[in-house]
Structures are given as structure tokens and as C-alpha cells.
PDB file of C-alpha atoms in Angstrom:
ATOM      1  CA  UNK A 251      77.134 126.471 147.021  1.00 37.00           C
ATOM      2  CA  UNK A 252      75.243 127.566 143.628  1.00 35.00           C
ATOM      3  CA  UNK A 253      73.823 130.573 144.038  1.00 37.00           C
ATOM      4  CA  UNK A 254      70.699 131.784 141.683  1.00 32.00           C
ATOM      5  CA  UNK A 255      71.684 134.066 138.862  1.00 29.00           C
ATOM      6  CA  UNK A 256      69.367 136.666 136.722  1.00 28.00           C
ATOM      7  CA  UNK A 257      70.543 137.545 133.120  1.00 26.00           C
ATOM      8  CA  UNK A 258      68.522 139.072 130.897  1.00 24.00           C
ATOM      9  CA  UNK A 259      69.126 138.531 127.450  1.00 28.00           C
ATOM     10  CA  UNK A 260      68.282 140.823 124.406  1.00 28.00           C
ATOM     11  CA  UNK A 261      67.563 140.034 121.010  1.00 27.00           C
ATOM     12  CA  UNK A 262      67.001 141.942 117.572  1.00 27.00           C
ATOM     13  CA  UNK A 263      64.536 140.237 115.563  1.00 27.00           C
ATOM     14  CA  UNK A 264      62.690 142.546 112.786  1.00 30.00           C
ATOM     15  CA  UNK A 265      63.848 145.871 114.314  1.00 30.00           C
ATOM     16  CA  UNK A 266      61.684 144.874 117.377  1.00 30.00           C
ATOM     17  CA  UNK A 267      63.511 144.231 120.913  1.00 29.00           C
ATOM     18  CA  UNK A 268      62.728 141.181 122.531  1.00 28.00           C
ATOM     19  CA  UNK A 269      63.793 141.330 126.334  1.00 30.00           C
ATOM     20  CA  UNK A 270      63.477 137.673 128.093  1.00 30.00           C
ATOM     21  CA  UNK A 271      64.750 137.057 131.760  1.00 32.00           C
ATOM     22  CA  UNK A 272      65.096 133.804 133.376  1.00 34.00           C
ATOM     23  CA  UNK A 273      66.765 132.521 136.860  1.00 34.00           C
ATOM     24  CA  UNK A 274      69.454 129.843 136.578  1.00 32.00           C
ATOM     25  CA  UNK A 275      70.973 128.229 139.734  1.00 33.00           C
ATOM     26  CA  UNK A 276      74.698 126.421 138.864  1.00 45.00           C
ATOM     27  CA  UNK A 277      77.997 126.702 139.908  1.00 53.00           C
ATOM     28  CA  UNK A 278      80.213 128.812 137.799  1.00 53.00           C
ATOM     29  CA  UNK A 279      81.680 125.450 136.489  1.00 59.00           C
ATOM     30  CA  UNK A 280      78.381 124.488 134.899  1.00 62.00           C
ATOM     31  CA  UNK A 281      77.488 128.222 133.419  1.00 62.00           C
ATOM     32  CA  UNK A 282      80.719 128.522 132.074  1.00 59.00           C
ATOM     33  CA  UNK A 283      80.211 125.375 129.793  1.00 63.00           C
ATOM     34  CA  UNK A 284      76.650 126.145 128.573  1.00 62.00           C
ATOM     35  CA  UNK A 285      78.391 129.781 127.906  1.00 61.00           C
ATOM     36  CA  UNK A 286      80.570 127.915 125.429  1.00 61.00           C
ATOM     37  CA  UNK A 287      77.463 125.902 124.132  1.00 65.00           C
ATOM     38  CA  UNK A 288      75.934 129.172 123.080  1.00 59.00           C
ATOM     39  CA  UNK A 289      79.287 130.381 121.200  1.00 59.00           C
ATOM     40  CA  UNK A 290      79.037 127.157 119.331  1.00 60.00           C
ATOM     41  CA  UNK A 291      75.626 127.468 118.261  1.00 59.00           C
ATOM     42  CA  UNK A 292      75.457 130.918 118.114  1.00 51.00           C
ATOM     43  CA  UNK A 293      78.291 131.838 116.567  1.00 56.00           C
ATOM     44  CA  UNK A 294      80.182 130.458 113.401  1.00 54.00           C
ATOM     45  CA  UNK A 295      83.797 131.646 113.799  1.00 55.00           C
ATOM     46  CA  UNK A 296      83.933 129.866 117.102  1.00 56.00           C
ATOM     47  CA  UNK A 297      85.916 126.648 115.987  1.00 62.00           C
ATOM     48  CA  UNK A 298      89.076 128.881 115.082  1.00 57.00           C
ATOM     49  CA  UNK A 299      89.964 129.705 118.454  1.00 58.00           C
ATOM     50  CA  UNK A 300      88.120 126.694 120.732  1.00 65.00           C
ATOM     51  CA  UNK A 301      91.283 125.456 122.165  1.00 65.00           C
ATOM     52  CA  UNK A 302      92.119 128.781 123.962  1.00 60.00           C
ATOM     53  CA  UNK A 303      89.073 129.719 124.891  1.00 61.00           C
ATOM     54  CA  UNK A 304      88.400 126.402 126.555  1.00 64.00           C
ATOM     55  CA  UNK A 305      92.215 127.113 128.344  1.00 62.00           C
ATOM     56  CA  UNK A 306      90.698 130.268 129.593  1.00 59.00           C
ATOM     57  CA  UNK A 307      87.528 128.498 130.793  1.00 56.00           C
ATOM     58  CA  UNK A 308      89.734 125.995 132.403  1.00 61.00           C
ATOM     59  CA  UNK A 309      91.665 128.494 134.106  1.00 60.00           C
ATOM     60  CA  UNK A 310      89.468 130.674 135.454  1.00 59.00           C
ATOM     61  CA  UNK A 311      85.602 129.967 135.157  1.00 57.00           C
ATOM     62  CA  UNK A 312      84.083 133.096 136.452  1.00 59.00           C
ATOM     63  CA  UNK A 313      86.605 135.493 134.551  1.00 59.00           C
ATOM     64  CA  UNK A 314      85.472 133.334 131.458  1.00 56.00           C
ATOM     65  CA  UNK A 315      82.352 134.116 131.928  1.00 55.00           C
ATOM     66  CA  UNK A 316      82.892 137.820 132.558  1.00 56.00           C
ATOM     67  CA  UNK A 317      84.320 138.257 129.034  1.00 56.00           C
ATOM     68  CA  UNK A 318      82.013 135.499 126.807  1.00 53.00           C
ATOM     69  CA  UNK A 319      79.186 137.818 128.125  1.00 50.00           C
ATOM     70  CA  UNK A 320      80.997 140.336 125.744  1.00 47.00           C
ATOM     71  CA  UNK A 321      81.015 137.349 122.848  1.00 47.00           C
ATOM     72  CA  UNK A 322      77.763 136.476 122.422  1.00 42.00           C
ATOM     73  CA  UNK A 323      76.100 137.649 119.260  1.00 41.00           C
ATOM     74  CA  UNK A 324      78.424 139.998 118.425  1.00 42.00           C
ATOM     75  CA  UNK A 325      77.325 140.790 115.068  1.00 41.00           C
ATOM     76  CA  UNK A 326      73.326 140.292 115.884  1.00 40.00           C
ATOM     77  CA  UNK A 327      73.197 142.410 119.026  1.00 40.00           C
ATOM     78  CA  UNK A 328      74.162 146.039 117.773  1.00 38.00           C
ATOM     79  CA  UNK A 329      73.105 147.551 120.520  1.00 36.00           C
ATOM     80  CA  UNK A 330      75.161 145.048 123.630  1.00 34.00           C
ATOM     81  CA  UNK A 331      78.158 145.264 120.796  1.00 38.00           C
ATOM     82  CA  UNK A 332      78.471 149.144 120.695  1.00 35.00           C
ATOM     83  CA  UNK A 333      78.812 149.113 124.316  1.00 32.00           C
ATOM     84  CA  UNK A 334      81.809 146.525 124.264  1.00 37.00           C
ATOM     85  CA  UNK A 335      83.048 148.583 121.664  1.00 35.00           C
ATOM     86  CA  UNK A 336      83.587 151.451 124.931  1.00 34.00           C
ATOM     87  CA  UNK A 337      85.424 148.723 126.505  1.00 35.00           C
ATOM     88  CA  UNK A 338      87.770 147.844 123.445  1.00 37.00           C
ATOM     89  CA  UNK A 339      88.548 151.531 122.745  1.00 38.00           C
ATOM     90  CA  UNK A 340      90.107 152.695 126.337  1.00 36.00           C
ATOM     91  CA  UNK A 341      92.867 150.030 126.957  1.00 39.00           C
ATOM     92  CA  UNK A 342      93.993 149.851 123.511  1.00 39.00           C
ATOM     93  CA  UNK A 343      94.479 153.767 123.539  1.00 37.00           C
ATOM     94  CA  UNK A 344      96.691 153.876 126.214  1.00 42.00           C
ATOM     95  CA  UNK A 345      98.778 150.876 124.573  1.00 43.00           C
ATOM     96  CA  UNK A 346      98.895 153.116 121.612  1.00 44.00           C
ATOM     97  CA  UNK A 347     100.309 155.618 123.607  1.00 41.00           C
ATOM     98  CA  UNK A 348     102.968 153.396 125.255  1.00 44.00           C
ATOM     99  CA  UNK A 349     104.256 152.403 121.631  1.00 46.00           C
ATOM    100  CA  UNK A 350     103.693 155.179 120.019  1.00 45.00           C
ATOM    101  CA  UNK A 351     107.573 155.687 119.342  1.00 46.00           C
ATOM    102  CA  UNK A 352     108.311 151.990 119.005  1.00 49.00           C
ATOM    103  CA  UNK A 353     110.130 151.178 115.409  1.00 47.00           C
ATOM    104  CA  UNK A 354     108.155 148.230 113.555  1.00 46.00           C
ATOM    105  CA  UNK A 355     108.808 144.959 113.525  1.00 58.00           C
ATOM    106  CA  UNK A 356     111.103 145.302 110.827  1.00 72.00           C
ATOM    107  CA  UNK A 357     113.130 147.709 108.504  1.00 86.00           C
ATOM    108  CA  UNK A 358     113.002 147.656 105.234  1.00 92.00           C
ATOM    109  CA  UNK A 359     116.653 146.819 104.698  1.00 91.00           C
ATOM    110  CA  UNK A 360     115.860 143.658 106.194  1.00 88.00           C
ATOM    111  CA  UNK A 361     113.511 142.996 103.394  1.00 87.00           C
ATOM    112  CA  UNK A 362     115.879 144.080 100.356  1.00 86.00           C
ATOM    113  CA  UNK A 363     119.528 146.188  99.931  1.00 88.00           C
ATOM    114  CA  UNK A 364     118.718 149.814 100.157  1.00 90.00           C
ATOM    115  CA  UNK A 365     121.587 151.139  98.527  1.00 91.00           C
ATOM    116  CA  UNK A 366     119.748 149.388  95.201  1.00 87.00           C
ATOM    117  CA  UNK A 367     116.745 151.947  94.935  1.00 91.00           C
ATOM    118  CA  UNK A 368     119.348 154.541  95.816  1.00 90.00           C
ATOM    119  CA  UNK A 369     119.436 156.073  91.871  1.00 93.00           C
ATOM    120  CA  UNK A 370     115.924 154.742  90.925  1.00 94.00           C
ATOM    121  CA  UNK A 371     112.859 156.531  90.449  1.00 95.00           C
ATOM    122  CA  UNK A 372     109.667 156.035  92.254  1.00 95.00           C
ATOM    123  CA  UNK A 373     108.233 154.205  89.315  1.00 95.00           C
ATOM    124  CA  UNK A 374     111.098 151.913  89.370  1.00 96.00           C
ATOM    125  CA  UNK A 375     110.731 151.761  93.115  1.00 95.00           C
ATOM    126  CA  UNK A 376     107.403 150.933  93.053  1.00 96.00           C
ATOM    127  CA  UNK A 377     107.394 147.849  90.038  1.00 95.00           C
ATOM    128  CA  UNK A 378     110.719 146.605  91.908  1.00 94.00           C
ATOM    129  CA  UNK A 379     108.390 145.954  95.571  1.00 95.00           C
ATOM    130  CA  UNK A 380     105.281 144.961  93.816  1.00 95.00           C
ATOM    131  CA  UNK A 381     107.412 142.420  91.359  1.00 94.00           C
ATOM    132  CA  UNK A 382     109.244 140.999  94.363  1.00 92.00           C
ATOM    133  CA  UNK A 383     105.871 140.433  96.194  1.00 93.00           C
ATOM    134  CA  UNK A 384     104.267 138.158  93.770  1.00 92.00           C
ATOM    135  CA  UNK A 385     106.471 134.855  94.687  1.00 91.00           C
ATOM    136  CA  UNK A 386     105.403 135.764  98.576  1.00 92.00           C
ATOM    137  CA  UNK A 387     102.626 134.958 100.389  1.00 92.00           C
ATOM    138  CA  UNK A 388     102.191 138.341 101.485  1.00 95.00           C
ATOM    139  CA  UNK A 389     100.459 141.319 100.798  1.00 97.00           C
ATOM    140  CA  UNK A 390     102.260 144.711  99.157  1.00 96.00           C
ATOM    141  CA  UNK A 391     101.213 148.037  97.623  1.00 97.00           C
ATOM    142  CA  UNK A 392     102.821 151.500  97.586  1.00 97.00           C
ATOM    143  CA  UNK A 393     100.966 155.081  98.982  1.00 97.00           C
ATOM    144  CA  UNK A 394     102.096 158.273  97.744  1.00 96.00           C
ATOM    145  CA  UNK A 395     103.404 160.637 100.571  1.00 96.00           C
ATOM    146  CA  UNK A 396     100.049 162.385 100.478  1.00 96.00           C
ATOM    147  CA  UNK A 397      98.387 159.755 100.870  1.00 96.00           C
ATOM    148  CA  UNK A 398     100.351 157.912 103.809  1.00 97.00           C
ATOM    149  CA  UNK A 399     100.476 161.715 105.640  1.00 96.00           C
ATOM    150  CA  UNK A 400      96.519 161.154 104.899  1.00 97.00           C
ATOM    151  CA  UNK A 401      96.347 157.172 106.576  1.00 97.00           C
ATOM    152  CA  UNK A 402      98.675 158.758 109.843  1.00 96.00           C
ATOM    153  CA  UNK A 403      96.515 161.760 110.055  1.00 96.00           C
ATOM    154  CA  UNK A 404      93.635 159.774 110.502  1.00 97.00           C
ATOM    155  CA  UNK A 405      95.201 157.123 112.478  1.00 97.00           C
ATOM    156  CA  UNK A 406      96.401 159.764 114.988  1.00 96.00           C
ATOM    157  CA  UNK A 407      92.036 160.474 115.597  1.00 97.00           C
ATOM    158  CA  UNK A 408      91.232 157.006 115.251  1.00 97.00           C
ATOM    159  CA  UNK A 409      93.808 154.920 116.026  1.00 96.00           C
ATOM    160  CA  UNK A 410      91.202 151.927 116.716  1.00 96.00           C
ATOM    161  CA  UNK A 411      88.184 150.249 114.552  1.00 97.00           C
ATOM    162  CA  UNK A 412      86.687 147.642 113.053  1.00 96.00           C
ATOM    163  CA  UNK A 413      86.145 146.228 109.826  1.00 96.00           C
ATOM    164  CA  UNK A 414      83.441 143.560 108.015  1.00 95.00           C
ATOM    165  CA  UNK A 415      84.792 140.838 106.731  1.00 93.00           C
ATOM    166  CA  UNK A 416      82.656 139.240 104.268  1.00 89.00           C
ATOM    167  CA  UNK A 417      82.133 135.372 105.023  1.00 84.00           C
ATOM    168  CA  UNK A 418      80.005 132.656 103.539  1.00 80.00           C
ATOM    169  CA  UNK A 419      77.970 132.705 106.785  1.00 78.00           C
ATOM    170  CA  UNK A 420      77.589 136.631 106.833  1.00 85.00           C
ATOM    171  CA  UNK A 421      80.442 139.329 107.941  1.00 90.00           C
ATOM    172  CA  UNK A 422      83.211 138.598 110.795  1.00 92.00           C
ATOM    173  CA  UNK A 423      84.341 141.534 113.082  1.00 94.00           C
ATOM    174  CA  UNK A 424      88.008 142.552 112.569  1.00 95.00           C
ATOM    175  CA  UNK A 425      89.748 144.906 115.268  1.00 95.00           C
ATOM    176  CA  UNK A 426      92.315 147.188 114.102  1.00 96.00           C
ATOM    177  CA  UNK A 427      94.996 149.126 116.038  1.00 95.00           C
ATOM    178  CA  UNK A 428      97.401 151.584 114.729  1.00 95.00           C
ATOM    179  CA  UNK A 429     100.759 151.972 116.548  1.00 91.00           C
ATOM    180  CA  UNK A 430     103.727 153.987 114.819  1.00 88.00           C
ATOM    181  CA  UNK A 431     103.912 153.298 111.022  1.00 89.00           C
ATOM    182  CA  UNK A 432     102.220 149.542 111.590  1.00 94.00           C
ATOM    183  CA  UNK A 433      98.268 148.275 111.795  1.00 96.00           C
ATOM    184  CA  UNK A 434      97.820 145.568 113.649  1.00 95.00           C
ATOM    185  CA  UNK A 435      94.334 143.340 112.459  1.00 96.00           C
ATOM    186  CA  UNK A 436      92.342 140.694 115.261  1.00 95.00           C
ATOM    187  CA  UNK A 437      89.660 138.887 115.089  1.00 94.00           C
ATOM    188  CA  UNK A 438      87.265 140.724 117.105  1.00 92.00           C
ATOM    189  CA  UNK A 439      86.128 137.754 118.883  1.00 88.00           C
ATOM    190  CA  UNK A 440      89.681 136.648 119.543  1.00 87.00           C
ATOM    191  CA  UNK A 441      90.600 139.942 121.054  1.00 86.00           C
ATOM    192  CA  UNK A 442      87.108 139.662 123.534  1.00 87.00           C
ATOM    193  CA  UNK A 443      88.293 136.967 124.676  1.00 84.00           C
ATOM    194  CA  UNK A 444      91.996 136.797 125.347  1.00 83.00           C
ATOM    195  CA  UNK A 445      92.405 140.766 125.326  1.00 81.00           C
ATOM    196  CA  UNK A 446      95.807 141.860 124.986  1.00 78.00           C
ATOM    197  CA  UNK A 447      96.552 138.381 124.290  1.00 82.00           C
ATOM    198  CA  UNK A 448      94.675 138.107 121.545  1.00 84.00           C
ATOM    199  CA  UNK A 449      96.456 136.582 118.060  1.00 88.00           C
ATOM    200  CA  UNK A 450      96.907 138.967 114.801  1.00 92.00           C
ATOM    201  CA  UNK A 451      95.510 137.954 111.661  1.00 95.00           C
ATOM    202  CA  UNK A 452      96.909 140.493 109.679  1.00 96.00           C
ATOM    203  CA  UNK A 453      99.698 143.024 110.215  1.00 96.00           C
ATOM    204  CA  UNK A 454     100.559 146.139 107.815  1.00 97.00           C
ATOM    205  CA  UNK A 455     104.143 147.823 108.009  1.00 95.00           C
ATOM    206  CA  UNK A 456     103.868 151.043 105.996  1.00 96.00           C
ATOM    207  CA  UNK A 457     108.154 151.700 105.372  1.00 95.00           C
ATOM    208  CA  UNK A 458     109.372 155.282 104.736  1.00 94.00           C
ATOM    209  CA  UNK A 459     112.467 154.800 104.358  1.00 94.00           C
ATOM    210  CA  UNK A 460     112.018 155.869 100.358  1.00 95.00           C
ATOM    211  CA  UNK A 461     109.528 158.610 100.969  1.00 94.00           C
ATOM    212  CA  UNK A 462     112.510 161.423  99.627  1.00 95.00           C
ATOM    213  CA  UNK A 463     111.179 159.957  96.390  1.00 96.00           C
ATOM    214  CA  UNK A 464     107.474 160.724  97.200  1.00 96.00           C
ATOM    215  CA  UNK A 465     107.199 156.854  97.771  1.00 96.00           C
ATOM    216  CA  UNK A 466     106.188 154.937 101.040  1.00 97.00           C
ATOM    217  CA  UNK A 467     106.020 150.641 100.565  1.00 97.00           C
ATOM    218  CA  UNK A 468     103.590 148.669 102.239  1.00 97.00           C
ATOM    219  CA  UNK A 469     103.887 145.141 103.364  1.00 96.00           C
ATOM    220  CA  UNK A 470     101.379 143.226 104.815  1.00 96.00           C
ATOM    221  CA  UNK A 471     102.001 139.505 106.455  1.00 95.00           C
ATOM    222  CA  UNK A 472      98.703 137.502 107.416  1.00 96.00           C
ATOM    223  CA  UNK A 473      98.169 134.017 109.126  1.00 94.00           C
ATOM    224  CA  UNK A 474      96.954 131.783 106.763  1.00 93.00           C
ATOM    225  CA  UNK A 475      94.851 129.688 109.277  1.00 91.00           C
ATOM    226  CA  UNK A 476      92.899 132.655 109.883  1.00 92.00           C
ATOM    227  CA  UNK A 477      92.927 134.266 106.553  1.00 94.00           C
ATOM    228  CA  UNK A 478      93.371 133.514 103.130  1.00 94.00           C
ATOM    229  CA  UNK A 479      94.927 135.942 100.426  1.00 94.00           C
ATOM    230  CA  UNK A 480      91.400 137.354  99.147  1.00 94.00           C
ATOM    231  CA  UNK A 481      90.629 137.938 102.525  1.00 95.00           C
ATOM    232  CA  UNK A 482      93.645 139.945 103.783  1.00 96.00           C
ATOM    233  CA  UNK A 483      93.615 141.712 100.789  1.00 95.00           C
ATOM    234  CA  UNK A 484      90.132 142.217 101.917  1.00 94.00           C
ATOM    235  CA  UNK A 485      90.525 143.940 104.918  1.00 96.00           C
ATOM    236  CA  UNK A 486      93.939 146.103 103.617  1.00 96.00           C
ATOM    237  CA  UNK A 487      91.330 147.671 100.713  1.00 95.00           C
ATOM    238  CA  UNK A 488      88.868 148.485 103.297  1.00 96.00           C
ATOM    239  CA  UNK A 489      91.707 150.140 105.644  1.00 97.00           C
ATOM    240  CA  UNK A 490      92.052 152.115 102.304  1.00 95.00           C
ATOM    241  CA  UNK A 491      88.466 153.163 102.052  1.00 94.00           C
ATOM    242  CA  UNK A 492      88.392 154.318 105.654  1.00 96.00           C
ATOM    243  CA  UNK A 493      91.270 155.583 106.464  1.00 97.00           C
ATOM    244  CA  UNK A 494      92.365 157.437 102.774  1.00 95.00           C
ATOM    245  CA  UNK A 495      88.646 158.122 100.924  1.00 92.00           C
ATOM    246  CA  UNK A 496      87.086 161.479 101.323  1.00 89.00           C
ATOM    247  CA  UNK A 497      83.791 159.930 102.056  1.00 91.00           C
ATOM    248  CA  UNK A 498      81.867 161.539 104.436  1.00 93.00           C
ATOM    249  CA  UNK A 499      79.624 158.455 105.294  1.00 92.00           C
ATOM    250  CA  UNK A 500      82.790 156.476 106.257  1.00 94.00           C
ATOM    251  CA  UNK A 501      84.056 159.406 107.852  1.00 95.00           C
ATOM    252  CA  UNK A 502      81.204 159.513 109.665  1.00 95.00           C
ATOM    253  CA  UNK A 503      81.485 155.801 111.403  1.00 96.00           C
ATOM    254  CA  UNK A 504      85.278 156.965 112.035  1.00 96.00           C
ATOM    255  CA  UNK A 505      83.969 159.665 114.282  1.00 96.00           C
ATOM    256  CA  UNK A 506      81.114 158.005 116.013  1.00 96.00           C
ATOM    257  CA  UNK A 507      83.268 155.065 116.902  1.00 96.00           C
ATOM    258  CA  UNK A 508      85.867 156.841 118.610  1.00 96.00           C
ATOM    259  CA  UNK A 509      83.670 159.751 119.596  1.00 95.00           C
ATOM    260  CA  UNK A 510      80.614 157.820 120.546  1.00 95.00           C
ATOM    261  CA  UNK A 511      80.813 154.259 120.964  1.00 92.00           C
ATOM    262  CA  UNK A 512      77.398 154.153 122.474  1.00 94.00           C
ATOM    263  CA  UNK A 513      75.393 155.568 119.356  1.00 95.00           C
ATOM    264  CA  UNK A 514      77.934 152.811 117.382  1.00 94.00           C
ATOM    265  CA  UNK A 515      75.631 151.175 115.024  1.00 93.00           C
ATOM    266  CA  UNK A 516      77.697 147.951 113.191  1.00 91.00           C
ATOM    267  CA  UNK A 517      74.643 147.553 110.362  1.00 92.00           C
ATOM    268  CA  UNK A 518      75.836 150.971 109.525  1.00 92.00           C
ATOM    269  CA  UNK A 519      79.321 149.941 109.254  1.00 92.00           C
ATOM    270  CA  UNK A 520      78.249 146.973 107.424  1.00 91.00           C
ATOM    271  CA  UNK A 521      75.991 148.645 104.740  1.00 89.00           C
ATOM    272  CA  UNK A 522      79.243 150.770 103.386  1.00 87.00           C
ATOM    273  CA  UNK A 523      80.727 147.792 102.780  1.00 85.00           C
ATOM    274  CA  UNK A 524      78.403 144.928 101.808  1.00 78.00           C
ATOM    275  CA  UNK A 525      79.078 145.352  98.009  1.00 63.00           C
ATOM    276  CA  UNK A 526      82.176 144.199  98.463  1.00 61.00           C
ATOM    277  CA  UNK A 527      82.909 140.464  96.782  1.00 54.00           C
ATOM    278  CA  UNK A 528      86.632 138.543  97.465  1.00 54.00           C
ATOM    279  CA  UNK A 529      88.426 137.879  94.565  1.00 46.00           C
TER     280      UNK A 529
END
């Protein structure tokens, strides 16, 4: 039997809070599909992953409906998104800690013959991994030991965040999880959803096996029905800005995201990056 149902539902609208309550009576069945009608008017990024989110609501209606209530308006809402943000942050620490040893996905002998940087310098190093990058549909730079002890420093303190990704219909969410020398990049609605399960978008493997010449390669892989070029590129420059910048505003968002989700604002995070335009 239905059984009758309060949500309240809160909306920013020219920094005034609207709070509007109403009763609904329907089976799980039924709230579960007008939960989906509100992604798809509500949000625009909710075509790219309709087929498993309608498996999920298949599959389990009410735990559906326990996570979408995490979905909606995830950009508008900043105040119902910091507090997901509390939720994100816990499990994905302790997976952090589980792979915290792990070795990446791949070497970097498996990408080119080591013992052929052996007697070259890190200049040579560096044009050699950038040159064989631009017939690949992938993404590659170099850091500077100093600056890749910088990126794992901060990692280490904030091994989990999110970045704007500028979009023709605003800025998308992108999670971001550190574990060893690799960052792994979701969709921030994708990871809401299916959790752990949750598709990359982007993945960055930072390779040390060169660092005795004061050199550490970065390669970066992206799905191309999620992202295009500009865009991973994108979201590997903000990492940069973040993660390697002595900029105490960014710094800032660093600390109050891992410190204190709660007082999370994502307009913040947004302003420091809304001057940002894809090639």
C-alpha cells in the first residue's frame, strides 16, 4: 500500500531561500519515475548516463530514490550539495587508503623502451614524450620534481575534490580522487549515482620512473563520449591550478572542502574558475 510522503524541497533564487513542502501518496514505483522526470528537466548532463540510471531504478526503486535525492540540482542547490559533498568525502578516503600502495595502471615501459632516455637529458626527455603524444588521443605534459613533490603533498591533505567544467549550458561537477601516483576524474553526477561504480572520464598517471633527471611524465587517457580533448585538457589545467599554484584563494576551497564540507560553497569554487574558455 502507498503510503503518504513529506519532502520539502529548497530552492536558491536571488540569494533568497524558498522552502515549499507538499504531501505525495505513490508507491515507490511511481516516485521513482517522476524522480527521473525531474533529472531530465532539471538537469542537462542527464542523457549521458540514462541507461544506467534507469538499470538502477529498475533494480531497486527505493535505493534509487535514496541516492537521486543527492542528484537533484546539484549545481543550483549549494547549500543540499555541500552536504553530499560529507557523504562523497568519507568512503572515498578509506578507498584511498586501501590503494594507497597500489602501482598504476601502467608503467611507463609499457608506453616506450626505457633504456632509450637512459643517456638523454631532461630536455630531450621531455620533447621525446610531448612529440610522441601528438599522434594520440591522449593527454601529456611533464612536472619538474618540485613540482610533482608539490601535486603529492597536496594530494596526501586532499586527496578528494571537485572541479567546474565549463559547458554551453553552465559548469558540470567533476569528482577527483587521488590514489598513489594516479587521479582518477568522474562525473559528479555519475559517481551520486552508481558510487563506487561510477565510470571515469579522465584518468592522470604521473610516471617517475625518470625523476633521477629532475623529470616526472604525465599521461592522461579520457573517454571521448564523455569528454572531448579541450575538455580533458580542461580539467588537467585546473588540477594544476589547485593542486600546484600558491594561491591562497584556491588553497582556501582545498581546505574547506576536506576540512569543512558543510561551510562548502560551489559558487566559490566556480568564481576561481569562470574565466576559463576551452580551446
Amino acid at each position: 500500500m502507498a503510503c503518504a510522503r513529506k519532502v520539502f524541497s529548497r530552492v536558491f533564487l536571488n540569494n533568497s531561500l524558498l522552502t515549499t513542502s507538499r504531501c505525495i501518496s505513490m508507491s515507490a514505483s511511481r516516485r521513482a519515475e517522476q524522480a527521473i522526470d525531474k533529472l531530465k528537466e532539471e538537469n542537462p548532463f542527464y542523457s549521458k548516463y540514462a541507461g544506467k540510471i534507469a538499470k538502477l531504478q529498475q533494480t531497486s526503486a527505493e535505493e534509487f530514490l535514496d541516492r537521486v535525492e543527492r542528484v537533484v540540482n546539484p549545481i543550483k542547490d549549494g547549500r543540499s550539495q555541500a552536504r553530499s559533498y560529507s557523504e562523497l568525502l568519507n568512503p572515498k578516503k578509506e578507498l584511498q587508503a586501501k590503494e594507497q600502495g597500489e602501482i598504476p595502471h601502467k608503467k611507463l615501459s609499457d608506453i616506450m623502451k626505457l633504456e632509450l632516455l637512459a643517456d638523454k637529458s631532461a630536455e630531450e626527455v621531455s620533447q621525446i614524450w610531448l612529440e610522441y603524444h601528438k599522434t594520440k588521443e591522449a593527454l601529456a605534459a611533464t612536472l619538474t620534481t618540485t613540482q610533482y613533490e608539490t601535486l603529492m603533498s597536496r594530494a596526501k591533505e586532499h586527496p578528494v575534490f571537485l572541479l567546474p567544467l565549463p559547458r554551453s549550458e553552465g559548469f558540470e561537477f567533476i569528482m577527483l580522487q587521488f590514489s598513489a601516483n594516479t587521479v582518477h576524474f568522474t562525473p559528479l553526477l555519475a559517481y551520486q549515482v552508481h558510487h563506487e561504480n561510477a565510470p571515469e572520464c579522465l584518468t592522470l598517471v604521473h610516471y617517475t620512473e625518470v625523476e633521477d633527471k629532475g623529470l616526472v611524465l604525465m599521461r592522461g587517457e579520457y573517454d571521448s563520449k564523455v569528454l572531448t580533448a579541450q575538455e580533458a585538457q580542461c580539467l588537467a589545467n585546473e588540477l594544476q591550478m589547485f593542486y600546484l599554484k600558491a594561491d591562497d584563494n584556491k588553497l582556501r576551497l582545498l581546505e574547506t572542502f576536506t576540512r569543512k564540507p558543510d561551510e562548502f560553497k560551489h559558487m566559490d569554487l566556480i568564481k576561481e574558475v569562470e574565466n576559463i574558455q576551452l580551446a
